[in-house]
PDB file of C-alpha atoms in Angstrom:
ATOM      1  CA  UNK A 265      24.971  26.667  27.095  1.00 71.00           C
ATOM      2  CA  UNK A 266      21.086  26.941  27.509  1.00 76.00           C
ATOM      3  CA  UNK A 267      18.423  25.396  25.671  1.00 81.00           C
ATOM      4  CA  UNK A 268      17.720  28.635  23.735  1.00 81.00           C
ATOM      5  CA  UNK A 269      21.278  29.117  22.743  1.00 80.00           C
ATOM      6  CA  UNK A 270      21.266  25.484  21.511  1.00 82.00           C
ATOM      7  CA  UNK A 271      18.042  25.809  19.516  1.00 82.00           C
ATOM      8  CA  UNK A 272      19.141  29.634  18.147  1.00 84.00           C
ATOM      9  CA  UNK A 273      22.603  28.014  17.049  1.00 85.00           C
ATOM     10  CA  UNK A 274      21.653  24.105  15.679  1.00 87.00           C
ATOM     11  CA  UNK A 275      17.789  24.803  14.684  1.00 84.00           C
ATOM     12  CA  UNK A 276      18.400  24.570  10.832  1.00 90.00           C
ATOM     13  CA  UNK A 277      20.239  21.532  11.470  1.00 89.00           C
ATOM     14  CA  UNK A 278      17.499  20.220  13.654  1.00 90.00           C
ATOM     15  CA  UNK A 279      14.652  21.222  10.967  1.00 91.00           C
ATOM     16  CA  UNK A 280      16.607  20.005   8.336  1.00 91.00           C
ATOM     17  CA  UNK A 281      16.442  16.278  10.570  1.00 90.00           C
ATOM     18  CA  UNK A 282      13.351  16.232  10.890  1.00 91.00           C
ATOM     19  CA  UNK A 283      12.450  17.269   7.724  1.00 91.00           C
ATOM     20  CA  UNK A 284      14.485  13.972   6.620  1.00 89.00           C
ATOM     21  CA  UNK A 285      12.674  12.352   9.255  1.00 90.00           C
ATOM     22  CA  UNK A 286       9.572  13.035   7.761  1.00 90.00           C
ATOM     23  CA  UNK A 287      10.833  12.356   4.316  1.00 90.00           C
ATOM     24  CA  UNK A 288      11.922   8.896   5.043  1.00 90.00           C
ATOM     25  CA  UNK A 289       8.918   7.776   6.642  1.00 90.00           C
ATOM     26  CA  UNK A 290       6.782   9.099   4.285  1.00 91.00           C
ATOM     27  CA  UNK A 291       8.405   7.308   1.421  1.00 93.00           C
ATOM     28  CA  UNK A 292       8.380   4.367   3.910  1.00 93.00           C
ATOM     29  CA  UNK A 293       5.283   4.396   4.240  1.00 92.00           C
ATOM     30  CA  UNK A 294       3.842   4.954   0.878  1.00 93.00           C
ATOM     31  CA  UNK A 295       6.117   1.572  -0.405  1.00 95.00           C
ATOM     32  CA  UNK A 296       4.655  -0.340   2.793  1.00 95.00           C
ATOM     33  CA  UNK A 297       1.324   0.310   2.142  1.00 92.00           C
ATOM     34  CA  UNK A 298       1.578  -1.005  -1.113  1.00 94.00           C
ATOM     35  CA  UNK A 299       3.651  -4.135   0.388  1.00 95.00           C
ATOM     36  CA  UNK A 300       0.688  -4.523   2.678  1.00 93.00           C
ATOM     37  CA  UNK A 301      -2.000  -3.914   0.355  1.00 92.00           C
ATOM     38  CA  UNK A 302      -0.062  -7.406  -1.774  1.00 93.00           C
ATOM     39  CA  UNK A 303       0.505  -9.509   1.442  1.00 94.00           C
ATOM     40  CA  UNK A 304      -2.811  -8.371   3.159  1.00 92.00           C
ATOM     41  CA  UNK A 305      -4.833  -9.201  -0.063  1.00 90.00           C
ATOM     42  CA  UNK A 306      -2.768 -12.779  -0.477  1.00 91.00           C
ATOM     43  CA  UNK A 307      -3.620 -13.405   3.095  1.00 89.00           C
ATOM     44  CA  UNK A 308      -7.881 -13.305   2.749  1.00 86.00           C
ATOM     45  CA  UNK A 309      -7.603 -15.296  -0.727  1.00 83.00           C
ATOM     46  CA  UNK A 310      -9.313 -18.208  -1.259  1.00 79.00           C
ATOM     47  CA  UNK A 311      -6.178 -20.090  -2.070  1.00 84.00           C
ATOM     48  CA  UNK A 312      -3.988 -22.142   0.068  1.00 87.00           C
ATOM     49  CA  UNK A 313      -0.990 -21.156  -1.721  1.00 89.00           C
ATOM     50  CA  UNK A 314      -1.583 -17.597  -1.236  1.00 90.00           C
ATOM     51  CA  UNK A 315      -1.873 -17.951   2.896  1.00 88.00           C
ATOM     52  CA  UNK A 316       1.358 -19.674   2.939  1.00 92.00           C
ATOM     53  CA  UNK A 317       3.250 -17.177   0.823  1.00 93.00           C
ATOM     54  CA  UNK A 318       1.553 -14.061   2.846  1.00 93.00           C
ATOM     55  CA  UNK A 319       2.317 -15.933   6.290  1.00 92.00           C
ATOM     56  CA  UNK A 320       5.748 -16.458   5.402  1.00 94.00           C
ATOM     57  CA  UNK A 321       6.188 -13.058   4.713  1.00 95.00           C
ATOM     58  CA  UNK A 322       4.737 -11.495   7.509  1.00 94.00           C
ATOM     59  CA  UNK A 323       6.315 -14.352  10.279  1.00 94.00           C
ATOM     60  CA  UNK A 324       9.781 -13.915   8.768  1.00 94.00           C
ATOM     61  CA  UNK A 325       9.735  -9.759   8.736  1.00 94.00           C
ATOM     62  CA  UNK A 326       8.091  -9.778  12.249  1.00 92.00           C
ATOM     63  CA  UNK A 327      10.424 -11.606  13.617  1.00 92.00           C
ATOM     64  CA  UNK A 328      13.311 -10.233  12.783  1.00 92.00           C
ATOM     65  CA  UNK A 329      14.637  -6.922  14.647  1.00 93.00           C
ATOM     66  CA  UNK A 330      14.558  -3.691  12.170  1.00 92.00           C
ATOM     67  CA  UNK A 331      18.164  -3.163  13.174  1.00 92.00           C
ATOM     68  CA  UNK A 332      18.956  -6.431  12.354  1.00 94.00           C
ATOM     69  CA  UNK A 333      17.546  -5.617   9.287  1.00 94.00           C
ATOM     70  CA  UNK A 334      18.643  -2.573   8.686  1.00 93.00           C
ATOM     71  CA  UNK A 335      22.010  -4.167   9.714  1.00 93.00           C
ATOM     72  CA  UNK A 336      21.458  -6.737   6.654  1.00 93.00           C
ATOM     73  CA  UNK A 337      20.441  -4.929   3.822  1.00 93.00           C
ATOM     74  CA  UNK A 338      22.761  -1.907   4.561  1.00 93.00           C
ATOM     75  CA  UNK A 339      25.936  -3.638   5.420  1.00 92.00           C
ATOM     76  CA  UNK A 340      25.019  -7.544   3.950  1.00 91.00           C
ATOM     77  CA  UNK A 341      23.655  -7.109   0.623  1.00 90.00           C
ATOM     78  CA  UNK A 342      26.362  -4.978  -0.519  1.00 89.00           C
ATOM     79  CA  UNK A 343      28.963  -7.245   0.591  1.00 89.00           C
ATOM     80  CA  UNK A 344      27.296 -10.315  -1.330  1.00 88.00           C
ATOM     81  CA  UNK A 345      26.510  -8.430  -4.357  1.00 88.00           C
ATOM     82  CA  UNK A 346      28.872  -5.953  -4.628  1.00 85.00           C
ATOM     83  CA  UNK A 347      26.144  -3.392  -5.303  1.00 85.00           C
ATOM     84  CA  UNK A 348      26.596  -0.002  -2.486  1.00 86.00           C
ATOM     85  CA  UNK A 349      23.345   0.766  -1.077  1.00 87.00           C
ATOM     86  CA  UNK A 350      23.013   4.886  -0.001  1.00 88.00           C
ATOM     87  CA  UNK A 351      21.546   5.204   3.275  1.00 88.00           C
ATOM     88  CA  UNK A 352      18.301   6.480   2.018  1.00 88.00           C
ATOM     89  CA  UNK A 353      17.604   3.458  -0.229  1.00 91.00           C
ATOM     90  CA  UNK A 354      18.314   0.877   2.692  1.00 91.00           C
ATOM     91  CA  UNK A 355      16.687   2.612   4.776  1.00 91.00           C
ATOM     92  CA  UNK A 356      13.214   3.389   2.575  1.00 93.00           C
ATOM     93  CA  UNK A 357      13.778  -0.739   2.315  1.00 94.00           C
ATOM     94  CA  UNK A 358      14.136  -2.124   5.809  1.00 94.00           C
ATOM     95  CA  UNK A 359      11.613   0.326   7.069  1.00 94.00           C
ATOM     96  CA  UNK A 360       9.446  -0.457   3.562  1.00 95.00           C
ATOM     97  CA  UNK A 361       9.921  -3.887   4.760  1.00 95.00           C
ATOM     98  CA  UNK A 362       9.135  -3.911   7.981  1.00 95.00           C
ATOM     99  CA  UNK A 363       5.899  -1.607   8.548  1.00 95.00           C
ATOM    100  CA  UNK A 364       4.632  -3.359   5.685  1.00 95.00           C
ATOM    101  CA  UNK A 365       4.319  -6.622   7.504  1.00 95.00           C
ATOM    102  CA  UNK A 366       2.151  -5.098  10.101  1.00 95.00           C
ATOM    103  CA  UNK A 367       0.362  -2.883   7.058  1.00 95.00           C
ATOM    104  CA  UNK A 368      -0.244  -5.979   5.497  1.00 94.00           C
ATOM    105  CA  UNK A 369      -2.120  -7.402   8.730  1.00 93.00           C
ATOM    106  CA  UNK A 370      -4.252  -4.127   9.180  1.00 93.00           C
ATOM    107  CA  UNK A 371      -5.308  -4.836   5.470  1.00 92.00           C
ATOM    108  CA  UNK A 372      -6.487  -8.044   6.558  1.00 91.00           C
ATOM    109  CA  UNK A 373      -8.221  -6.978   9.452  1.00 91.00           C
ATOM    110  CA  UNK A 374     -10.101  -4.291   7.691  1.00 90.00           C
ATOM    111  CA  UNK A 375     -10.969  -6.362   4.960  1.00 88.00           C
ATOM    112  CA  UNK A 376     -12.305  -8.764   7.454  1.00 88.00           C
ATOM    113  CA  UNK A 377     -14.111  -6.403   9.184  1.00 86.00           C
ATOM    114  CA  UNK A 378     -16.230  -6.067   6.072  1.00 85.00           C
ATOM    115  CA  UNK A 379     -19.527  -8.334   5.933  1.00 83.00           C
ATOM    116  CA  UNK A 380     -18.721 -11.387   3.379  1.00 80.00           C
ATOM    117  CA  UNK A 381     -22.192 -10.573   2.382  1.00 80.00           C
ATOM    118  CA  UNK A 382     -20.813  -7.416   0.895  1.00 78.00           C
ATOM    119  CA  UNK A 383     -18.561  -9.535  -1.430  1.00 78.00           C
ATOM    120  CA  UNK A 384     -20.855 -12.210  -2.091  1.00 78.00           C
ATOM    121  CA  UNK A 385     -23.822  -9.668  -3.082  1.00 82.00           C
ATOM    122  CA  UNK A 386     -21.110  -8.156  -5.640  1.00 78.00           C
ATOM    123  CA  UNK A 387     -20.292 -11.679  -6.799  1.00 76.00           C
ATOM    124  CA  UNK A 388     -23.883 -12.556  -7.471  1.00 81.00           C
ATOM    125  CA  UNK A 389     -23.926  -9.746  -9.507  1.00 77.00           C
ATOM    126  CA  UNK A 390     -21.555 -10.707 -12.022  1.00 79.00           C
ATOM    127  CA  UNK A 391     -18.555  -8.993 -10.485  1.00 79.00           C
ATOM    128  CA  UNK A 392     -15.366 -10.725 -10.862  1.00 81.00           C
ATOM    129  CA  UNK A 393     -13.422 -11.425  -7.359  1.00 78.00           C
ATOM    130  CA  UNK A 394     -11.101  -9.197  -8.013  1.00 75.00           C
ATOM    131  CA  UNK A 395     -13.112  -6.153  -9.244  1.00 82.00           C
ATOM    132  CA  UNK A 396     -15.396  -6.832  -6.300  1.00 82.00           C
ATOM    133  CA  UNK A 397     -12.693  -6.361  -3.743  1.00 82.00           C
ATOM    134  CA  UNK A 398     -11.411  -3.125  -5.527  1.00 80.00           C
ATOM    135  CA  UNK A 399     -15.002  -1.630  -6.106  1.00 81.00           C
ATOM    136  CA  UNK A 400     -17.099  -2.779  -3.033  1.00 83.00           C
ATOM    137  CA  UNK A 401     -14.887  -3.935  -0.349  1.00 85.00           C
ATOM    138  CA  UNK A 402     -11.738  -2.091  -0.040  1.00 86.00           C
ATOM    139  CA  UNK A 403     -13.302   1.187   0.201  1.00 84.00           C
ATOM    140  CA  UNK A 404     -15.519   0.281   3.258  1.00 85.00           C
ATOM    141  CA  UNK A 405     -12.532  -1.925   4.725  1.00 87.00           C
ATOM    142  CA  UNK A 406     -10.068   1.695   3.931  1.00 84.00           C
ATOM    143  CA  UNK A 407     -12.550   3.594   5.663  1.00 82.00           C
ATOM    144  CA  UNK A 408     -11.586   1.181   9.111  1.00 82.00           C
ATOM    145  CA  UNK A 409      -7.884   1.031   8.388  1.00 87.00           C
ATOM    146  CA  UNK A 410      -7.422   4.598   8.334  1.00 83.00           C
ATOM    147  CA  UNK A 411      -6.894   4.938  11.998  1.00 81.00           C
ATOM    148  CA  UNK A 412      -4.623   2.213  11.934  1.00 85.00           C
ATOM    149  CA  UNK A 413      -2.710   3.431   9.138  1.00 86.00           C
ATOM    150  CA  UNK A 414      -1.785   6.813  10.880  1.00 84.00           C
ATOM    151  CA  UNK A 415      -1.046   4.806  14.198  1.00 85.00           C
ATOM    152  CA  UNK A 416       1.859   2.835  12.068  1.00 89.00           C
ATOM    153  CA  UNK A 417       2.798   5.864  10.465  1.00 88.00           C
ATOM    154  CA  UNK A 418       3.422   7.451  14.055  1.00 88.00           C
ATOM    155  CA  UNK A 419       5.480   3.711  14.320  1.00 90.00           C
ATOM    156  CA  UNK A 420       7.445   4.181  11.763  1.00 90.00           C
ATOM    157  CA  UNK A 421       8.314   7.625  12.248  1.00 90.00           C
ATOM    158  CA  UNK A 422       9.793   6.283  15.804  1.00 89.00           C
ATOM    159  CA  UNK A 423      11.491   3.687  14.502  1.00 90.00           C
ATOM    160  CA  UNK A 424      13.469   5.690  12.170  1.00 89.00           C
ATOM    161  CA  UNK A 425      15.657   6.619  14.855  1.00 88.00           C
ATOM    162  CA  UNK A 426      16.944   2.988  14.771  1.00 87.00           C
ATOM    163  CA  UNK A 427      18.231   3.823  11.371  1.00 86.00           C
ATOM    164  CA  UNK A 428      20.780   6.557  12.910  1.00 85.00           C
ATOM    165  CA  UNK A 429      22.648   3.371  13.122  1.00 84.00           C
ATOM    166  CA  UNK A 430      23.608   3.495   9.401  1.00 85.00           C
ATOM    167  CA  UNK A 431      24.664   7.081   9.266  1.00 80.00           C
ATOM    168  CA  UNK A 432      21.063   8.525   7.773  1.00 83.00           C
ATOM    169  CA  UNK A 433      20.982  11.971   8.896  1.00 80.00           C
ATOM    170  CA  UNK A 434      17.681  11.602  10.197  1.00 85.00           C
ATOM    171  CA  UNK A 435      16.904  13.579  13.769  1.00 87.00           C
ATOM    172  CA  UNK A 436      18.365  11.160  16.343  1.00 89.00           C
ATOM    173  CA  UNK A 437      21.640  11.040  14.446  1.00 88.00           C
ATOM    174  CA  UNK A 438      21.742  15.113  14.033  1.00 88.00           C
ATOM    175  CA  UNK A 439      21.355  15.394  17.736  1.00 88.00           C
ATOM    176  CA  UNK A 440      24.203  12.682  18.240  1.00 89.00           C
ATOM    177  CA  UNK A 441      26.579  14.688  15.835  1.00 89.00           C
ATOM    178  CA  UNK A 442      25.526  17.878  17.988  1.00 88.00           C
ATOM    179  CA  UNK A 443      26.705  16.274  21.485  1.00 89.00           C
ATOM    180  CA  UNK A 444      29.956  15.315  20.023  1.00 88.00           C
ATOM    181  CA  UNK A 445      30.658  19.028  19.593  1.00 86.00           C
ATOM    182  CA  UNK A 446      29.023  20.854  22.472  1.00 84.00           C
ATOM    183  CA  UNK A 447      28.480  17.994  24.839  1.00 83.00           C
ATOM    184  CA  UNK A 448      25.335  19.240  26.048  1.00 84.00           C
ATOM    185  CA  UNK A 449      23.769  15.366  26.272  1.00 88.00           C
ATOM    186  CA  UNK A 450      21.039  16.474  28.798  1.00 90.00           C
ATOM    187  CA  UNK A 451      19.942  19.452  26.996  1.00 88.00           C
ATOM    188  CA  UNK A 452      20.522  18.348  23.450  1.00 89.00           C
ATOM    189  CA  UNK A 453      18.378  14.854  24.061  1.00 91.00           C
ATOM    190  CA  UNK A 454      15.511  17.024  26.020  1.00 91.00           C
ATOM    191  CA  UNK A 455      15.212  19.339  22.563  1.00 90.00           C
ATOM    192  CA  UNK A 456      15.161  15.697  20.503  1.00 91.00           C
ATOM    193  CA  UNK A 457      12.674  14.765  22.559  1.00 91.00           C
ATOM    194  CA  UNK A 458      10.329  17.343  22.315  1.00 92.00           C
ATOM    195  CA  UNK A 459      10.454  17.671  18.647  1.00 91.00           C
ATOM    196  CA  UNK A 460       9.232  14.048  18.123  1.00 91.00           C
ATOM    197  CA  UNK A 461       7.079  14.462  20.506  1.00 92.00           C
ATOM    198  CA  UNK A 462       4.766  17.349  19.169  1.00 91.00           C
ATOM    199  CA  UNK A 463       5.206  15.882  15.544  1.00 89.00           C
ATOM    200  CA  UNK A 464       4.059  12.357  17.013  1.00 88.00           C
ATOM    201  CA  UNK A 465       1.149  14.452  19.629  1.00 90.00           C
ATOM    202  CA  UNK A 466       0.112  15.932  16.363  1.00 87.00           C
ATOM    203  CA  UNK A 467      -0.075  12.911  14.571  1.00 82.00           C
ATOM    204  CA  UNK A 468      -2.068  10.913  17.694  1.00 83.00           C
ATOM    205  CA  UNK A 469      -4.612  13.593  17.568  1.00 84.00           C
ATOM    206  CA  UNK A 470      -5.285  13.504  14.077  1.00 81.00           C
ATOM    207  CA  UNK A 471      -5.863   9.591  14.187  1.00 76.00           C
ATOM    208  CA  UNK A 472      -8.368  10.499  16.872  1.00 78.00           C
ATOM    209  CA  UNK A 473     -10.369  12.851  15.263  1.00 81.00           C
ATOM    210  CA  UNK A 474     -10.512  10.653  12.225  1.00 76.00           C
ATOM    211  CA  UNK A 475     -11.946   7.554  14.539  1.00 72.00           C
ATOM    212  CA  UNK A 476     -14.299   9.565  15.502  1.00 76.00           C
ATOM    213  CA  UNK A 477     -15.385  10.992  12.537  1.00 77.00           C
ATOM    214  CA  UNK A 478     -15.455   7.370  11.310  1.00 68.00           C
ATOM    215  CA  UNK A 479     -17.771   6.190  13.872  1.00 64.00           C
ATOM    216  CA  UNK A 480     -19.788   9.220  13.997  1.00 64.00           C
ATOM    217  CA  UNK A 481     -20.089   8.485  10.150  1.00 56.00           C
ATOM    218  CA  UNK A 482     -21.073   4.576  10.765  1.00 55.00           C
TER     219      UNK A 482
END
């Protein structure tokens, strides 16, 4: 069969893939920035406490594989609790999970990025620490992440593949199910292929224009 036949016969199922794709990571993503947003604001505290508890965090998730941990919350937490997971939900988690780790370090690198006279002007002021982050840092330090944001949401989007592994019916796992009927492995992985990578082209470019915008802007 040729490419064209494969598209004209398995496109719907290939949109409807990617449009879970796209679902996933965006949900993902949304849950990890808020993760990161947490960790990456424990991480420039003041407090000892909060370093550790941040570093932990961050060290432990890093380290781990995300089909290890995929592996874990899918098949492990539903054999110790007794409570089934749906593919979705573990997988929203252990991606969640994961790019939040790294979402919580581009926080902290943005937020560092930031003069300290910035906060310490807003302090003088009468500003409480943590209405001076909210009102005068983080938007400057947002501004710098941006970039960095759409680069792990390009990340994420990738790794979502791995999750094909738990029988989401995201786009590596529809073109898997597609080869076990036609057997067109070539053809079928070459289609795969492209599709991610216009969505992911598309994505790059976007992150460009906005880092140059922001530096035009600076």
């Amino acid at each position: 069969m040729s490419i064209v036949g494969l598209l004209k016969e398995n496109y719907m199922t290939l949109l409807t893939a990617m449009g879970k794709t796209l679902e996933l990571t965006l949900l993902s993503l949304v849950f990890a920035s808020l993760i990161g947003l947490l960790f990456g604001l424990l991480n420039v505290s003041k407090k000892k406490w909060m370093h550790v508890v941040a570093n932990v965090y961050i060290d432990a998730i890093r380290g781990v594989p995300l089909i290890v941990l995929a592996f874990f919350i899918y098949f492990g937490i539903p054999l110790a609790t007794g409570i089934k997971l749906d593919a979705l939900i573990a997988g929203i988690i252990s991606l969640s999970l994961n790019a939040g780790a790294y979402m919580a370090e581009i926080v902290r690198a943005g937020i560092q990025s930031i003069d300290k006279g910035q906060l310490e002007a807003a302090r003088s002021l009468g500003l409480p620490y943590g209405t001076a982050m909210r009102r005068v840092v983080l938007p400057q330090a947002i501004r710098v992440m941006i970039p960095s944001i759409i680069n792990q949401f390009i990340i994420t989007l990738k790794d979502t593949s791995i999750l094909s592994v738990i029988g989401f019916p995201e786009l590596t796992k529809a073109g898997s199910i597609i080869i076990a009927r036609n057997y067109e492995t070539f053809k079928m992985w070459a289609i795969i292929g492209v599709m991610y990578l216009i969505v992911i082209t598309t994505l790059s470019k976007i992150a460009k224009a906005l880092e140059r915008r922001i530096s035009y802007g600076k």
